Rosetta silent file (secondary structure, phi, psi, omega in degrees, C-alpha in Angstrom):
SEQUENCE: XXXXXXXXXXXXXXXXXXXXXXXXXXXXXXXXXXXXXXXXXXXXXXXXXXXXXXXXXXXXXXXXXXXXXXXXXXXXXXXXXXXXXXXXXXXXXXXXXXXXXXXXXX
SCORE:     score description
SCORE:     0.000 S_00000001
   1 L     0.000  114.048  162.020  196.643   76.669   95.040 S_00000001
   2 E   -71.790 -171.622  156.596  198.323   76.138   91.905 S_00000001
   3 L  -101.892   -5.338 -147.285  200.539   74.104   89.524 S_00000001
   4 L    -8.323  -33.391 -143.162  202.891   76.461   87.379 S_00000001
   5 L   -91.837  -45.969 -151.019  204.154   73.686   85.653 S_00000001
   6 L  -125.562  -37.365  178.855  200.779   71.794   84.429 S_00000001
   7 L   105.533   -2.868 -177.603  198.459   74.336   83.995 S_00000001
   8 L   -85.482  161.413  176.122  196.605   73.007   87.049 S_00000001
   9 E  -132.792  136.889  166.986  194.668   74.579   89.665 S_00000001
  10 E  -104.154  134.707 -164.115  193.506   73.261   93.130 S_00000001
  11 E  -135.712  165.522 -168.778  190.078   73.613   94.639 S_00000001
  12 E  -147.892  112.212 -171.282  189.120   71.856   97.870 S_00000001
  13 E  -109.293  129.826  141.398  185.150   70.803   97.524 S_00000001
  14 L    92.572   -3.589 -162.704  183.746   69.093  100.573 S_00000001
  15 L   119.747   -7.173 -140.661  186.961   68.891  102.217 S_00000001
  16 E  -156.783  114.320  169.676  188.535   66.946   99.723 S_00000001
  17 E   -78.540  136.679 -161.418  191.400   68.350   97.100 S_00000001
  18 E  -123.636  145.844  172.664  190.498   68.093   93.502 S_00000001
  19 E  -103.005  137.078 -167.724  193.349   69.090   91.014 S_00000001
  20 E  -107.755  151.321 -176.613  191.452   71.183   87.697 S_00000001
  21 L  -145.506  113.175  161.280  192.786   70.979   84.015 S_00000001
  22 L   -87.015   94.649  123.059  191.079   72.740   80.945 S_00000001
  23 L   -47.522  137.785  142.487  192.246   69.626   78.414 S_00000001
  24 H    -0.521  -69.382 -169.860  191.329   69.575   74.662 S_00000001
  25 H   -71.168  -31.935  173.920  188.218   67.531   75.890 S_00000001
  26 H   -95.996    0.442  156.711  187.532   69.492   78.577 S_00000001
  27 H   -77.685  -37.430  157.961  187.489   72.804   76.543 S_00000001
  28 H   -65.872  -42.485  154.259  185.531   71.106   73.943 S_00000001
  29 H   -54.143  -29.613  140.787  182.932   69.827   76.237 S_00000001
  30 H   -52.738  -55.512  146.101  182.672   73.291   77.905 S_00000001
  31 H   -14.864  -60.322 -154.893  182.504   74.829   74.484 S_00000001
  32 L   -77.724   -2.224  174.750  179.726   72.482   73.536 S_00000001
  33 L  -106.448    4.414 -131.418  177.754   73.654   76.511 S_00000001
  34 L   -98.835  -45.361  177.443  177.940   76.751   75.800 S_00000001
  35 L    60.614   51.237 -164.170  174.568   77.690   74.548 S_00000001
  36 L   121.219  -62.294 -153.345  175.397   80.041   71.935 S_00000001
  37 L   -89.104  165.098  165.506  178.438   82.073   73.657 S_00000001
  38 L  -106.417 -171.749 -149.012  182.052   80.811   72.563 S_00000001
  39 H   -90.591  -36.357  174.329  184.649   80.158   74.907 S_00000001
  40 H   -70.300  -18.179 -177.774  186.100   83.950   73.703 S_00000001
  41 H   -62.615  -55.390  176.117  183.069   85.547   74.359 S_00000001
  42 H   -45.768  -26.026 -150.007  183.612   83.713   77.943 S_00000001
  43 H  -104.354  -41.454  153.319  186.585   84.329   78.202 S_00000001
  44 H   -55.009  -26.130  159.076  186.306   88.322   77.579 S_00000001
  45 H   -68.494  -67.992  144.509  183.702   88.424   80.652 S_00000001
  46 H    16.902  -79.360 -166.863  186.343   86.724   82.654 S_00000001
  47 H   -72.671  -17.107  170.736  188.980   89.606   81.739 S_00000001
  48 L   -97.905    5.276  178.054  185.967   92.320   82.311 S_00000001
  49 L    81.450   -6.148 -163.037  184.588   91.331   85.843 S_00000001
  50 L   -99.609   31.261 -170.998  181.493   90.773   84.115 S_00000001
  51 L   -56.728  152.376  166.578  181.194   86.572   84.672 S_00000001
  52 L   -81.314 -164.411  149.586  178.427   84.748   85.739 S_00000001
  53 L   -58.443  -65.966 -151.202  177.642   82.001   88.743 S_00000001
  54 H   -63.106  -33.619  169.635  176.869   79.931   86.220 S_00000001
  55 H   -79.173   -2.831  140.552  179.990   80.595   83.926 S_00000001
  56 H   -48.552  -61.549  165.608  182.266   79.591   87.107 S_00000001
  57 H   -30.095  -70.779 -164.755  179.945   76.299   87.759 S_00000001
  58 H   -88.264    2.236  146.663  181.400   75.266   84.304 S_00000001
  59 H   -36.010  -56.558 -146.765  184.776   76.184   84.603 S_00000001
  60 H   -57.725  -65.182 -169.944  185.140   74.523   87.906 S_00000001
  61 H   -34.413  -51.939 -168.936  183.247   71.456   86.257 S_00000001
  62 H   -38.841  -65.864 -160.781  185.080   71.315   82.688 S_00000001
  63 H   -50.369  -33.549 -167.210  188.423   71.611   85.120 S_00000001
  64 H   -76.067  -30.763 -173.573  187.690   69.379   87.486 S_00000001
  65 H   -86.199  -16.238 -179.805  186.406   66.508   84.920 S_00000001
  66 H   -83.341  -32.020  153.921  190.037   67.365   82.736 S_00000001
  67 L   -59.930   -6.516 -173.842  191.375   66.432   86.204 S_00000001
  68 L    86.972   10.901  171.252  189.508   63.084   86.304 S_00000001
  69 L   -52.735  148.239  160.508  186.428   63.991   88.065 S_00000001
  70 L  -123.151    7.708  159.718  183.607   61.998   86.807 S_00000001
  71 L   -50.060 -179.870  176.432  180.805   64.244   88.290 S_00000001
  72 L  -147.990  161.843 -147.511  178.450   66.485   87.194 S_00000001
  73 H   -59.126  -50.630  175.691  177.607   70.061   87.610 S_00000001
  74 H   -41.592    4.944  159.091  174.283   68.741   90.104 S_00000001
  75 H  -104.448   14.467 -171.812  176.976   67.179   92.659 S_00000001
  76 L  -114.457    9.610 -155.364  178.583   70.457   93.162 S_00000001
  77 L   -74.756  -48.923 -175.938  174.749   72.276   93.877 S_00000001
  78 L  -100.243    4.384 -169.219  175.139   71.474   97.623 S_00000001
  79 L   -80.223  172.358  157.660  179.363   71.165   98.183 S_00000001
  80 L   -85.078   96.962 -176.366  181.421   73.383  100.174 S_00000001
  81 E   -95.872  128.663 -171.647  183.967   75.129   98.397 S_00000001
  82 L   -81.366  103.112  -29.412  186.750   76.485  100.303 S_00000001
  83 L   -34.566   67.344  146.600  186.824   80.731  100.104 S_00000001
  84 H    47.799 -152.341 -170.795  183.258   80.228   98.840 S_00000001
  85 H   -70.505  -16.618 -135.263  181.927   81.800   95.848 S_00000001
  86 H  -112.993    2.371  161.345  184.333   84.178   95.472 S_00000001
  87 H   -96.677  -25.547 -177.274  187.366   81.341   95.805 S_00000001
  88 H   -79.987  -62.022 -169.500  185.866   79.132   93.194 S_00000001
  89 H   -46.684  -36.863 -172.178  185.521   82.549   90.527 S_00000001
  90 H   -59.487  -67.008  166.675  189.365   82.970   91.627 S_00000001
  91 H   -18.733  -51.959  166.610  189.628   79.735   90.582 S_00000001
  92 H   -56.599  -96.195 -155.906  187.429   79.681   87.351 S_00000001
  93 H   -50.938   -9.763  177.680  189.492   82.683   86.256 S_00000001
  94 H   -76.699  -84.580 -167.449  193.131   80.978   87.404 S_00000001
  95 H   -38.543  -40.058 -130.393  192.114   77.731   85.838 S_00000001
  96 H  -112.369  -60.473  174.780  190.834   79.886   82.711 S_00000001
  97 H   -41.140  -38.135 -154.908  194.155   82.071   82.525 S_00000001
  98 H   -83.592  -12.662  178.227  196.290   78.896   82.524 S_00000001
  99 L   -84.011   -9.122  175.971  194.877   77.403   79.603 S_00000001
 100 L  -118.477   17.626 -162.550  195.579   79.934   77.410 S_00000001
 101 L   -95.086  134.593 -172.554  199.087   80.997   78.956 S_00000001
 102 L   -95.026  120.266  160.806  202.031   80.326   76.273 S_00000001
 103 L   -32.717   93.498 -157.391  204.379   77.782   77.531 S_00000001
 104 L   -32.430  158.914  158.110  207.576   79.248   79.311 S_00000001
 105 L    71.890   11.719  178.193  210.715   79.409   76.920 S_00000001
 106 L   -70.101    0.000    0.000  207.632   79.986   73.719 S_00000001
């Protein structure tokens, strides 16, 4: 479930709707986790199908802490994500699109 407006994305962990944001801080703190790859390398898996687990874990995280989570990726190890894995990569890859998406009327 989206935002058009904000750039936000909605994921529903445990039961409980979290609204996601890639911010400045929360692209640099993804970035900085990064281990090497940049956020274009990530971001060209993304657009090739060829994405990890692991780069969806830090999507969802970055977004979810640019949303005001104050977690960490080791509370999400055991949640329930609603469509499973394959709603949180829709997600990752939503959340991922919207941050680089040029502002209507650009």
């Amino acid at each position: 479930m989206a935002n058009p407006f904000a750039g936000e994305v909605a994921l529903v962990i445990d039961g409980q709707r979290h609204v996601m944001k890639l911010t400045l801080g929360a692209l640099a703190e993804l970035e900085a986790g990064l281990e090497g790859d940049s956020l274009v390398e990530m971001v060209e898996r993304f657009e090739s199908g060829a994405f990890s687990s692991r780069d969806v874990l830090r999507l969802i995280v970055a977004g979810l802490r640019g949303g005001g989570w104050r977690g960490q990726a080791g509370d999400l190890l055991s949640a329930e994500i609603e469509g499973g894995a394959m709603g949180a990569a829709r997600a990752a890859a939503e959340l991922l699109a919207r941050a680089f998406m040029a502002p209507e009327g650009a």
